[in-house]
C-alpha positions as YAML, in Angstrom:
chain: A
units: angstrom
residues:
- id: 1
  name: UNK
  ca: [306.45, 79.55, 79.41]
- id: 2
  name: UNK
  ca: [304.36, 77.69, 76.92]
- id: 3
  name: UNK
  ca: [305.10, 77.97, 73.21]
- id: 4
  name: UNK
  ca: [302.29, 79.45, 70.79]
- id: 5
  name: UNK
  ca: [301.38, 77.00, 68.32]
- id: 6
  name: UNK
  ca: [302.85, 77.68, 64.96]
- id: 7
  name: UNK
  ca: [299.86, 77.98, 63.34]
- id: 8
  name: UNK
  ca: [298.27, 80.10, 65.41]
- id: 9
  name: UNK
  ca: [301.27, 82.32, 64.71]
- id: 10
  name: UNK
  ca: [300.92, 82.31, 61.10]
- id: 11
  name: UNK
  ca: [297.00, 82.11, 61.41]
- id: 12
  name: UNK
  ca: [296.40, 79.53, 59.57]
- id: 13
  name: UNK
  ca: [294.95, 75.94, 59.57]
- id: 14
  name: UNK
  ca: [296.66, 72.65, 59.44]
- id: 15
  name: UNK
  ca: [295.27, 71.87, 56.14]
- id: 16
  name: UNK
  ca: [296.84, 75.19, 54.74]
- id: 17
  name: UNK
  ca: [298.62, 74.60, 51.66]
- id: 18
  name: UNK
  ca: [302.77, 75.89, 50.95]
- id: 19
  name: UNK
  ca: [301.28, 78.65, 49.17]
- id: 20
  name: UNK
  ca: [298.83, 79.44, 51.83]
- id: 21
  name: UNK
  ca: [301.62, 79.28, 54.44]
- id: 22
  name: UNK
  ca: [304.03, 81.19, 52.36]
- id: 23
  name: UNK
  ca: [301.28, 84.10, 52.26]
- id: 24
  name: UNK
  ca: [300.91, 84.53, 55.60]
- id: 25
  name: UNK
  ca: [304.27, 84.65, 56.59]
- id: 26
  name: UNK
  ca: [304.83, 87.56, 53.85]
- id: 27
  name: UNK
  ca: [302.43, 89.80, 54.98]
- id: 28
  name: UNK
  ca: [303.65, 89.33, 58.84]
- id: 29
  name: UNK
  ca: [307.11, 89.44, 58.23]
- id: 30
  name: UNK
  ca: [305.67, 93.00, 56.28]
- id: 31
  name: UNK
  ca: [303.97, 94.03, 59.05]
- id: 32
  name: UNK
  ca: [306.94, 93.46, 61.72]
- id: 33
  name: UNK
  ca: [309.87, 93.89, 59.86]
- id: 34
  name: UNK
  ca: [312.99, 96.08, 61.98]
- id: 35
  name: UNK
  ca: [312.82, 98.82, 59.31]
- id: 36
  name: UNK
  ca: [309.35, 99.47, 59.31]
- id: 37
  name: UNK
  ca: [309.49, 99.29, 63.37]
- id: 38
  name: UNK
  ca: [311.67, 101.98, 64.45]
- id: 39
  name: UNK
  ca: [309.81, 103.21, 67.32]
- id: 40
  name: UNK
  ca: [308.93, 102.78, 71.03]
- id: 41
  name: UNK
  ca: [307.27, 99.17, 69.75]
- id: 42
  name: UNK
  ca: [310.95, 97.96, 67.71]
- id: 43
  name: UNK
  ca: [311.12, 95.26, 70.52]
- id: 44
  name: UNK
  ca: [307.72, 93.48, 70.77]
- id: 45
  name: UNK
  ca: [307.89, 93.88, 66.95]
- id: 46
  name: UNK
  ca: [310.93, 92.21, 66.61]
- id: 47
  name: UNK
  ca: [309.98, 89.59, 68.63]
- id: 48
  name: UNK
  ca: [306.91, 89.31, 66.45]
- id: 49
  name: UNK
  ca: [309.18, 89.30, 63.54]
- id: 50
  name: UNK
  ca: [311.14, 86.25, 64.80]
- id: 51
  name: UNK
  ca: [308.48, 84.31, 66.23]
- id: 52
  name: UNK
  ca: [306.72, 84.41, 62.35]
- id: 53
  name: UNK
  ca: [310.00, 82.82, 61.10]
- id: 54
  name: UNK
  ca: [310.52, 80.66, 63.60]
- id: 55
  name: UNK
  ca: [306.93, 79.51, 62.37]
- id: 56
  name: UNK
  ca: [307.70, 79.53, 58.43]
- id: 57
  name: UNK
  ca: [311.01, 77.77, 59.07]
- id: 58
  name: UNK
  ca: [308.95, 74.54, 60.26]
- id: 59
  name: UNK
  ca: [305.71, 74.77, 58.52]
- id: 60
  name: UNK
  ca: [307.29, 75.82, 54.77]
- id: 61
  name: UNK
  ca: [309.53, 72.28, 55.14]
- id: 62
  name: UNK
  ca: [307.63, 69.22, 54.81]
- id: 63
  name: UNK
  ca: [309.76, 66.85, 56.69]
- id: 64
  name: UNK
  ca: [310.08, 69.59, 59.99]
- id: 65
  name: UNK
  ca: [306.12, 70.09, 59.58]
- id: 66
  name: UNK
  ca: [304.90, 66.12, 59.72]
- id: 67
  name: UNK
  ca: [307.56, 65.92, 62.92]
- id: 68
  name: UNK
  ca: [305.65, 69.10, 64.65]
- id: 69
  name: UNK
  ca: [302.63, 67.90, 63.78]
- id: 70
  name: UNK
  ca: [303.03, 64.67, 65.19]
- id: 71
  name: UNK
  ca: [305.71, 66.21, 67.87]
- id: 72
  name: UNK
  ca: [304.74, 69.73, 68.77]
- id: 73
  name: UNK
  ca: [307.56, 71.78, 69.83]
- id: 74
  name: UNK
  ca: [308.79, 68.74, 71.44]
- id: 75
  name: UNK
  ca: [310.21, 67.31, 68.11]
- id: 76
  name: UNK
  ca: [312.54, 70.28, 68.22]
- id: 77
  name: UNK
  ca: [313.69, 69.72, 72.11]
- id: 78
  name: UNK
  ca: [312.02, 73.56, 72.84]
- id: 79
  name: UNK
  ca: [314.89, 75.43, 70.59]
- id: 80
  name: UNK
  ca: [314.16, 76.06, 67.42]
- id: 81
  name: UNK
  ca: [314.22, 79.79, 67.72]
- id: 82
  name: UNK
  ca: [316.25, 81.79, 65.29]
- id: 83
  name: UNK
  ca: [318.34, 84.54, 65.33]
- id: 84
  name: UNK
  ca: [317.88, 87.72, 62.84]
- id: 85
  name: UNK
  ca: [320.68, 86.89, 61.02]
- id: 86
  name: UNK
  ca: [319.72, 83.67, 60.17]
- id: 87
  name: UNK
  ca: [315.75, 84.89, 58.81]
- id: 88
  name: UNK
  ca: [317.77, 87.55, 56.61]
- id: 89
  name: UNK
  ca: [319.80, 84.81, 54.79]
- id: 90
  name: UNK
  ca: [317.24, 82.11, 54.82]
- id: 91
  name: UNK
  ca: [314.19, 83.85, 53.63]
- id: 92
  name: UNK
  ca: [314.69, 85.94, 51.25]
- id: 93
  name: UNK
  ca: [313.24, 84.35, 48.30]
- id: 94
  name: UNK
  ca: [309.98, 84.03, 50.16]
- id: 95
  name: UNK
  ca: [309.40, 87.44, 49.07]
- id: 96
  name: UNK
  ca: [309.73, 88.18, 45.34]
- id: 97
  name: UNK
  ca: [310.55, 91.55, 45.55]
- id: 98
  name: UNK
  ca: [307.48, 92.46, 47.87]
- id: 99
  name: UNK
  ca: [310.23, 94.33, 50.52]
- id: 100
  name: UNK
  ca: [311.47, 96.64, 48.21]
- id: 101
  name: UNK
  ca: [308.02, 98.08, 47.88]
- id: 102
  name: UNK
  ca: [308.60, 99.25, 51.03]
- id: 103
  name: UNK
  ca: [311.74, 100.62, 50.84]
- id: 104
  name: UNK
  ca: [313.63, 98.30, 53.09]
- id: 105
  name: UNK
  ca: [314.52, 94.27, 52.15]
- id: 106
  name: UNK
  ca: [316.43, 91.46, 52.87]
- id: 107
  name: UNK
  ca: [318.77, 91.34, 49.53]
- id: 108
  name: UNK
  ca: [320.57, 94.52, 50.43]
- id: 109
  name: UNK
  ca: [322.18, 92.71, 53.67]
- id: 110
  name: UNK
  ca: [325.45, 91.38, 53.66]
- id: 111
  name: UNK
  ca: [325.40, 87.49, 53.31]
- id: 112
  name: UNK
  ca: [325.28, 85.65, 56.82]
- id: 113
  name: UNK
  ca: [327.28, 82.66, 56.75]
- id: 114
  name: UNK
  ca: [326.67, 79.92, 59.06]
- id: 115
  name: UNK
  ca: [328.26, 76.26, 60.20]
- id: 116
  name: UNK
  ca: [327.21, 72.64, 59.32]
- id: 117
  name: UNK
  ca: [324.76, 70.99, 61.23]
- id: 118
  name: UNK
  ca: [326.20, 67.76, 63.35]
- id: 119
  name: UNK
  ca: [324.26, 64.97, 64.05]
- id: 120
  name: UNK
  ca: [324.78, 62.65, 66.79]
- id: 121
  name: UNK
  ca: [322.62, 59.71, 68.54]
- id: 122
  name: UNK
  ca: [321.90, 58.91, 71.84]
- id: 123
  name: UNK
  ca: [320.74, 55.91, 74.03]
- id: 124
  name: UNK
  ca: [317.69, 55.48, 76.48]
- id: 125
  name: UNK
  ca: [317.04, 53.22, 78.52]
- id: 126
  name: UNK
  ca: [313.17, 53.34, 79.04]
- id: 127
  name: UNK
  ca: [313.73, 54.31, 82.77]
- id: 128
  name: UNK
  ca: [314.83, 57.63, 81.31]
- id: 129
  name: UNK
  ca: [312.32, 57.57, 78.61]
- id: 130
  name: UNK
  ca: [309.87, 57.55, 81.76]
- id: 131
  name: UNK
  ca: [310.95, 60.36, 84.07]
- id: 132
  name: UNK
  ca: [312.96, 62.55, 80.88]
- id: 133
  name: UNK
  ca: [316.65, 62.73, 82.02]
- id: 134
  name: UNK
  ca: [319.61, 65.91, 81.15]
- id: 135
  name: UNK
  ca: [322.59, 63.98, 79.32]
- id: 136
  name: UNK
  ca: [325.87, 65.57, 79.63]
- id: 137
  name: UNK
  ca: [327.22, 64.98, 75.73]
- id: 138
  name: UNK
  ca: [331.09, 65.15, 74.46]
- id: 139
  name: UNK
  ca: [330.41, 66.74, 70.94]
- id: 140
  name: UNK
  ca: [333.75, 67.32, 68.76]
- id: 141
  name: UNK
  ca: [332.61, 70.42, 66.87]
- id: 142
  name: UNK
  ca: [334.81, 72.73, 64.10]
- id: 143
  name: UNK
  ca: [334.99, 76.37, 65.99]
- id: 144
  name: UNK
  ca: [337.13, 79.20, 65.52]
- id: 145
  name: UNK
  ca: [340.58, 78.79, 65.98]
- id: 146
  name: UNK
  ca: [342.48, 81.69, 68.29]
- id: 147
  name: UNK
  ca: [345.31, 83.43, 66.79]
- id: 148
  name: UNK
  ca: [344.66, 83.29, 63.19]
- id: 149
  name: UNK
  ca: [345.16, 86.80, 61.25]
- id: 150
  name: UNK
  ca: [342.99, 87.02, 58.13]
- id: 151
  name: UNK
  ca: [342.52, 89.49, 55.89]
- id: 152
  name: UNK
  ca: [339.55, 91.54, 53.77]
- id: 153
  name: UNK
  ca: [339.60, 90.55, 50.48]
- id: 154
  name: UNK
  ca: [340.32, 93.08, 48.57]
- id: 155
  name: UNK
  ca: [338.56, 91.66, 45.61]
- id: 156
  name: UNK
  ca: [335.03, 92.51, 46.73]
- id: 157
  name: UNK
  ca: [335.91, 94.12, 49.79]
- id: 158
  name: UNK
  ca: [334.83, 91.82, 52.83]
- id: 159
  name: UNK
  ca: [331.55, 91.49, 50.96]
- id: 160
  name: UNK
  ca: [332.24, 88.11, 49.71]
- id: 161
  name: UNK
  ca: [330.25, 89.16, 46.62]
- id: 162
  name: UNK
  ca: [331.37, 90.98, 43.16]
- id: 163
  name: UNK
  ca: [328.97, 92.91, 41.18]
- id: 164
  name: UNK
  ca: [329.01, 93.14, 37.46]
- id: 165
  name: UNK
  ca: [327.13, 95.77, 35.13]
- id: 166
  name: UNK
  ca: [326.93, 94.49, 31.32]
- id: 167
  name: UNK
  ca: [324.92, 96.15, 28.24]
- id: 168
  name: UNK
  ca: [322.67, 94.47, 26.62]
- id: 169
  name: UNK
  ca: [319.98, 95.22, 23.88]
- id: 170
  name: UNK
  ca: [317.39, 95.34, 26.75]
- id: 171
  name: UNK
  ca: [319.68, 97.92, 28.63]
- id: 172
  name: UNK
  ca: [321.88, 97.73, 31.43]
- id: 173
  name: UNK
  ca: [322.33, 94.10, 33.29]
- id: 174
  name: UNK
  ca: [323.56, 93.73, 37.03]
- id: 175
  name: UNK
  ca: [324.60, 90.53, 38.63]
- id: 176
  name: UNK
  ca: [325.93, 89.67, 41.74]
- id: 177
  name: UNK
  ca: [328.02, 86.77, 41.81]
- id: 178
  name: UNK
  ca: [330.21, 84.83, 45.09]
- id: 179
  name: UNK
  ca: [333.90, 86.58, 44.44]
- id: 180
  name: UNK
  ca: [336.19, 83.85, 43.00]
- id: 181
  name: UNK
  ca: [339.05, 85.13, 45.32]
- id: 182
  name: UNK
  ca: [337.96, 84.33, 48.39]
- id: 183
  name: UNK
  ca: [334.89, 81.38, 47.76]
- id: 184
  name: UNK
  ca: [332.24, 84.22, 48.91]
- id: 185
  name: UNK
  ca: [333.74, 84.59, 52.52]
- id: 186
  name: UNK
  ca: [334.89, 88.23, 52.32]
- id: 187
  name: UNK
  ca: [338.48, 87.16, 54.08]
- id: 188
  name: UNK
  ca: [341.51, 85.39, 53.21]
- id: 189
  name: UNK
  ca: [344.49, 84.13, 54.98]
- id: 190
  name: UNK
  ca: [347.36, 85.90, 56.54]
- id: 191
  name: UNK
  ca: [348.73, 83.19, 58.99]
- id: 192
  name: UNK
  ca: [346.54, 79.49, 60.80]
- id: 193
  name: UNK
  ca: [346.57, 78.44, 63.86]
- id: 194
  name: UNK
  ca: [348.22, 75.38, 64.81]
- id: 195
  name: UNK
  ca: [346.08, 72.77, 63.78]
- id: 196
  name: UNK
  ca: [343.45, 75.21, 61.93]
- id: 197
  name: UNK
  ca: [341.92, 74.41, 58.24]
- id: 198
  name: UNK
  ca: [342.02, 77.29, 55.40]
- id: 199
  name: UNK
  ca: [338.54, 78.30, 57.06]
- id: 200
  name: UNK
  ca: [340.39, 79.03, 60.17]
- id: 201
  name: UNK
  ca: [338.10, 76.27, 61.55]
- id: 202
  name: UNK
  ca: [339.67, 74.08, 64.42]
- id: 203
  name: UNK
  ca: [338.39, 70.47, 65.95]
- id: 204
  name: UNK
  ca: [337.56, 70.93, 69.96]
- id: 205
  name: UNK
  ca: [335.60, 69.18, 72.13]
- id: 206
  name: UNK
  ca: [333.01, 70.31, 74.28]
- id: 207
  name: UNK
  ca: [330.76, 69.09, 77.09]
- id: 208
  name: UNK
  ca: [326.72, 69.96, 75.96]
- id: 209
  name: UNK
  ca: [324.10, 69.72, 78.04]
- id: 210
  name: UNK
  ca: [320.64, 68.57, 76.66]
- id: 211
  name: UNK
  ca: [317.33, 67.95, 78.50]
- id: 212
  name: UNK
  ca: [315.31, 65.37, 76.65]
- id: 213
  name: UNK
  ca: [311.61, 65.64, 77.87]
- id: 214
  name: UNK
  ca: [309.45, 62.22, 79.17]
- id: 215
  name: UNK
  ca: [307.81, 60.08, 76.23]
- id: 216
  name: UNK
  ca: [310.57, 60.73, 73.63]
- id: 217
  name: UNK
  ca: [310.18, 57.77, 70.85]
- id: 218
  name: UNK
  ca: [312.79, 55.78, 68.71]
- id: 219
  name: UNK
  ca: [314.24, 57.98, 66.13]
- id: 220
  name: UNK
  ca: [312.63, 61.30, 67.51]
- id: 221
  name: UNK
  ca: [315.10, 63.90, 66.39]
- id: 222
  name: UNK
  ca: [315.75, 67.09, 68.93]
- id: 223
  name: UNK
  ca: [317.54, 70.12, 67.69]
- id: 224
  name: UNK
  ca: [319.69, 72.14, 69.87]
- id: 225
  name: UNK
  ca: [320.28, 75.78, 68.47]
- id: 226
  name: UNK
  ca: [324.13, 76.82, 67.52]
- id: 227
  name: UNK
  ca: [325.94, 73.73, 69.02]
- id: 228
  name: UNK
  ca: [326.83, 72.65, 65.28]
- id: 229
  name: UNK
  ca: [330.44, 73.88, 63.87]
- id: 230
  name: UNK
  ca: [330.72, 77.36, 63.45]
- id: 231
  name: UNK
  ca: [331.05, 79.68, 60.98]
- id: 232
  name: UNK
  ca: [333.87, 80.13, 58.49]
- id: 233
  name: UNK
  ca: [336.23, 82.57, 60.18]
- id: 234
  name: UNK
  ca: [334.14, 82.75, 63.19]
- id: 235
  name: UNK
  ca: [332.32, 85.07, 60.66]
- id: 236
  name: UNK
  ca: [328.83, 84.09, 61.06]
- id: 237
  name: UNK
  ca: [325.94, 81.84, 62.90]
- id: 238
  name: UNK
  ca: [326.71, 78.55, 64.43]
- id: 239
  name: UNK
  ca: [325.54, 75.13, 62.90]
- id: 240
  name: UNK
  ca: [322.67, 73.29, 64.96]
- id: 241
  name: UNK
  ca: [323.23, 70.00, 66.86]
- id: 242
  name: UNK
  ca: [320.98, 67.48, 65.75]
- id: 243
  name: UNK
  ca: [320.39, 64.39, 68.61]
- id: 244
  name: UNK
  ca: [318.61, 61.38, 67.38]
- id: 245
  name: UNK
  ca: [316.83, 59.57, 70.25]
- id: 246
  name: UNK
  ca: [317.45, 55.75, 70.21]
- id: 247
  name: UNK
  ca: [316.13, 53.20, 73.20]
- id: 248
  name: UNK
  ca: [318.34, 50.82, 74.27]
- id: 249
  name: UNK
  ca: [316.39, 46.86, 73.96]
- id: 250
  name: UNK
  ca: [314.81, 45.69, 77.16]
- id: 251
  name: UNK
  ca: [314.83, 42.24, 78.70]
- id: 252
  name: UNK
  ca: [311.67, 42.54, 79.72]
- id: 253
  name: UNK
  ca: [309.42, 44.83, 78.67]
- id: 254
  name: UNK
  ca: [308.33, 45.40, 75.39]
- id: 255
  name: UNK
  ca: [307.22, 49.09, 74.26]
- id: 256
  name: UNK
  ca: [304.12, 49.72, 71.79]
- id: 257
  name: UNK
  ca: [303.54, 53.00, 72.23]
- id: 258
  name: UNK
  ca: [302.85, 54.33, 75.27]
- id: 259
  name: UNK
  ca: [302.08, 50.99, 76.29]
- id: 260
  name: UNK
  ca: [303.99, 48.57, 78.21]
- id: 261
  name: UNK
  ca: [303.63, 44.73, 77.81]
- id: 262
  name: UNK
  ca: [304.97, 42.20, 80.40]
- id: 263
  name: UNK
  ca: [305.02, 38.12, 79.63]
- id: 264
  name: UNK
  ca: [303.96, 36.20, 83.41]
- id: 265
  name: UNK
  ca: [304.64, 33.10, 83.61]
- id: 266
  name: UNK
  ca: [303.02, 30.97, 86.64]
- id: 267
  name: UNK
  ca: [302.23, 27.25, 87.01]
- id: 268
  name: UNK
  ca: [299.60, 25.41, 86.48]
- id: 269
  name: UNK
  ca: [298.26, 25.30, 90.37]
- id: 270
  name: UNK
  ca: [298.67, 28.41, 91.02]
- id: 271
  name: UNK
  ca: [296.23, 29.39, 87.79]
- id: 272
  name: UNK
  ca: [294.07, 26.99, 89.21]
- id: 273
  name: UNK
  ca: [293.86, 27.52, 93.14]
- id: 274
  name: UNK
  ca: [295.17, 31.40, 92.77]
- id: 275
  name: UNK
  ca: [297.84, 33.19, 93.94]
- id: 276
  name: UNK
  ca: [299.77, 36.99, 94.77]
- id: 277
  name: UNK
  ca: [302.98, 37.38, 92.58]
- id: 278
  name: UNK
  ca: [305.41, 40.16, 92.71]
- id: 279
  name: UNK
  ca: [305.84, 41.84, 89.07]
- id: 280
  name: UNK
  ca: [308.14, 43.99, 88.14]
- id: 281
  name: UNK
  ca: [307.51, 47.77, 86.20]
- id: 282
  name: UNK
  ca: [310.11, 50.26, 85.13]
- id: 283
  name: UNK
  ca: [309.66, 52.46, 88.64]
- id: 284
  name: UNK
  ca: [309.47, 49.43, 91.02]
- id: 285
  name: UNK
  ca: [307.36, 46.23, 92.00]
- id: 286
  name: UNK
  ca: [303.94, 45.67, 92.36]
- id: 287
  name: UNK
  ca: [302.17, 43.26, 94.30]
- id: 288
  name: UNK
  ca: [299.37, 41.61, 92.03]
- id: 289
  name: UNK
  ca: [296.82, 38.87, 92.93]
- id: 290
  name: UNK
  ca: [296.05, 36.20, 90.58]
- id: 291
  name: UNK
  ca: [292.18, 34.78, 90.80]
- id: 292
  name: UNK
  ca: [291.48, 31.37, 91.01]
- id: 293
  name: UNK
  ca: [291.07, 29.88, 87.61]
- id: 294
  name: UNK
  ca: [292.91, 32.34, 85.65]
- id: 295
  name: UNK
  ca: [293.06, 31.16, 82.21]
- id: 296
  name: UNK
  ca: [296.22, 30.99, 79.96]
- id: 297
  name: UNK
  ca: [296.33, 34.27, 77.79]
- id: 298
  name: UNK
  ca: [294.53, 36.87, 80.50]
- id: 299
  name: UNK
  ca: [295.91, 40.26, 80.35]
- id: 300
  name: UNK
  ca: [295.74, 41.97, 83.54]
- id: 301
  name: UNK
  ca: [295.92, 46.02, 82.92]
- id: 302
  name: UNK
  ca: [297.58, 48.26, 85.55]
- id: 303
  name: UNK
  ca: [296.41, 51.89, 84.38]
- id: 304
  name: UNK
  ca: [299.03, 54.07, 84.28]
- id: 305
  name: UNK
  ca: [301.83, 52.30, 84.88]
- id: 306
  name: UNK
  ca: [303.24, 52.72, 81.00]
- id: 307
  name: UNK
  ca: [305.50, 55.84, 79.54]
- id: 308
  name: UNK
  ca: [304.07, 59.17, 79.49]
- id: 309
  name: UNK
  ca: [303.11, 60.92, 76.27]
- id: 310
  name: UNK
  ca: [305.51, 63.25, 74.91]
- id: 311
  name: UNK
  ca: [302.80, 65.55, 74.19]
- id: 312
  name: UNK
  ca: [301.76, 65.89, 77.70]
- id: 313
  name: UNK
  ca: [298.56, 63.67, 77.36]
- id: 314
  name: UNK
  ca: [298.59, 61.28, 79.70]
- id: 315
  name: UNK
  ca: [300.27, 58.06, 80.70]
- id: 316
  name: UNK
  ca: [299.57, 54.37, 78.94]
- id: 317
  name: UNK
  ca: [299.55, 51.19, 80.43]
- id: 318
  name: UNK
  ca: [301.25, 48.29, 81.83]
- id: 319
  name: UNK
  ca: [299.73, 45.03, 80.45]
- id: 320
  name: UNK
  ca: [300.53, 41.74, 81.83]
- id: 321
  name: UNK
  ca: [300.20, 38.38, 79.99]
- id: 322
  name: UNK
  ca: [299.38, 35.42, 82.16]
- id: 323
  name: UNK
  ca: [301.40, 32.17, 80.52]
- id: 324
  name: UNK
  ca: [301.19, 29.36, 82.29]
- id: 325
  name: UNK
  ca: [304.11, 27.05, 82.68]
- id: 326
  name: UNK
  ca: [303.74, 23.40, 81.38]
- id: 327
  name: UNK
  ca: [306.67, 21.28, 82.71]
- id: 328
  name: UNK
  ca: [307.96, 19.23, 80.40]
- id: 329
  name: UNK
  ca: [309.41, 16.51, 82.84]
- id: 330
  name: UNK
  ca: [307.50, 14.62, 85.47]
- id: 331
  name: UNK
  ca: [308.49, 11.92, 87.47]
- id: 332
  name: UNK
  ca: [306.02, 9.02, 87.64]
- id: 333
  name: UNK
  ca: [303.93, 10.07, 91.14]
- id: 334
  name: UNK
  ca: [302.89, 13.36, 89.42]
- id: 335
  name: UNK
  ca: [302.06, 11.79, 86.25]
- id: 336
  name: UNK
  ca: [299.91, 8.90, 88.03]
- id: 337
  name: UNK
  ca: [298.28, 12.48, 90.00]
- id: 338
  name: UNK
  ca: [297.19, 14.09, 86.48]
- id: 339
  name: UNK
  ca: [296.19, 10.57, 84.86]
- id: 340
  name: UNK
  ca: [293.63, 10.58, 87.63]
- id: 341
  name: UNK
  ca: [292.05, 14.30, 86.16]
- id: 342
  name: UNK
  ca: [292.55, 14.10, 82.58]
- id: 343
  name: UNK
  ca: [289.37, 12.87, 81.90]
- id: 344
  name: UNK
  ca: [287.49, 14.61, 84.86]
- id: 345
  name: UNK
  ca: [284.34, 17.00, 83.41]
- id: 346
  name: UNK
  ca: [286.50, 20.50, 85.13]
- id: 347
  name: UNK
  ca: [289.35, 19.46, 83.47]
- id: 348
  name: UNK
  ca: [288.06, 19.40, 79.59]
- id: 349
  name: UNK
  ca: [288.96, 22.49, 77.86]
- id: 350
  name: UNK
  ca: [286.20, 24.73, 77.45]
- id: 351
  name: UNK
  ca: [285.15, 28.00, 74.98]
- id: 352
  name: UNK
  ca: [284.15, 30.87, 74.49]
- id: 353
  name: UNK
  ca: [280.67, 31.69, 77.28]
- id: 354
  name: UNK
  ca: [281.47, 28.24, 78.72]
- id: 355
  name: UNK
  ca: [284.84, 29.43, 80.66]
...
């Protein structure tokens, strides 16, 4: 199933500014939030609801929206959807207040805590770039550790968070602060596993699999939801895995692009009298004839034959340079040969309409 463009979601332009973008998430996350959708219509509204976040999360970040816009959903590896828990504890401040108005909000939630992100790279070779390939990756990841015991704080009771009423000349005060006895994570420590850290977090290994699509480009960056470490506690949303696309050198091609460039090399009868040569592309060999009189420089094009475009549009090219060969040792027979046509008319270099 195709993705909806994100700003058709939001219903708004490319040009729109932060403020625009910010605006139009506010009045759909209004229109679909869980509280004000308790009804036969919770679910489509829900997934209304996430789908609008899902769109503010990219768009609202400058870095995320100049990688979809030159990406598409591509730039994200087709996983950038979120999870409720994650749009309470993320987007709160997009709102100002504007919630409460309706008599349900985000600030009344208990805080969601969730993992690092992890960040590893991986190597292409441009036959993979060309057909898109599934990697099987060993990521070492922090996840909950079995058979730790932890306890509620008692401080703020599992809330992680202590509120405080002062007086003051204008009234009463409240603030809500992270409790001090437990760092904000609502538990503490009544025995680790083996191995474990005070978060109850634990090193493991485990085998990922990731589809990168055809086209991908040097440096592209491809997200993988909740495959980052995990939560303090195991209380909480996963980290994301981000996979940073790098393409391994080749010997003989050189990539611009979608494009594909190839350096011939034939000698100097064979440009003159013609011949077929066998040249090689990333999916096998193709059998190429070479007029008479080809000149040194020619780029033959074989439409195509290059890497697909990550967005889907099309394939580029495979462009061949003809270079001929000039040996740089003859033995006297063959130089007594060419003496006899170096001053021939056919044999003068020529330009431009004169070729």
């Amino acid at each position: 199933m195709t993705k909806k463009d994100y700003y058709e979601i939001l219903g708004i332009s490319k040009q729109a500014s932060p403020e625009e973008i910010k605006k139009a998430y506010r009045k759909l996350a209004i229109k679909y939030h869980p509280d004000k959708n308790k009804n036969k219509n919770q679910k489509k509204a829900e997934e209304k609801f996430k789908e609008a976040a899902e769109a503010y999360n990219v768009l609202s970040n400058p870095e995320k929206k100049q990688r979809y816009d030159q990406f598409g959903h591509y730039g994200y590896s087709g996983s950038e959807g979120m999870k409720m828990e994650e749009i309470f504890e993320n987007f709160g401040d997009a709102f100002s207040g504007s919630f409460s108005d309706f008599g349900f909000g985000f600030g009344n939630r208990k805080k969601i805590f969730k993992g690092s992100d992890l960040r590893i790279r991986v190597k292409l070779t441009l036959k993979e770039i060309l057909k898109g390939v599934e990697k099987k990756i060993k990521v070492k990841r922090m996840k909950f550790a079995k058979g730790g015991e932890f306890l509620s704080c008692k401080n703020c009771n599992g809330t992680g968070k202590i509120t405080r009423v002062t007086n003051t000349i204008l009234g009463k005060m409240q603030t809500t602060t992270a409790c001090n006895f437990c760092n904000g994570l609502g538990k503490k420590i009544k025995k680790l596993p083996k191995g474990a850290n005070n978060k109850g977090l634990k090193k493991e290994e485990d085998l990922i699999s990731l589809k990168i699509p055809p086209g991908v480009t040097e440096g592209i960056q491809l997200k993988i939801s909740g495959k980052g470490n995990e939560a303090p506690f195991g209380n909480g949303i996963s980290g994301d895995l981000i996979v940073v696309i790098e393409e391994i050198h080749h010997e003989k091609f050189k990539r611009e692009g979608k494009n594909l460039h190839y350096d011939l090399y034939i000698s100097f009868p064979d440009a003159v009298l013609g011949t077929f040569e066998e040249v090689p592309t990333i999916d096998g060999k193709v059998r190429l004839k070479i007029e008479a009189g080809t000149q040194s420089g020619k780029i033959l094009r074989l439409k195509g034959k290059g890497l697909p475009s990550i967005e889907g549009y099309g394939k580029g090219d495979f462009l061949i340079h003809i270079k001929i060969w000039t040996p740089n040792q003859l033995n006297e027979d063959q130089k007594k040969i060419l003496e006899k046509f170096k001053f021939e008319k056919n044999f003068i270099p020529k330009k431009g309409k004169e070729i």
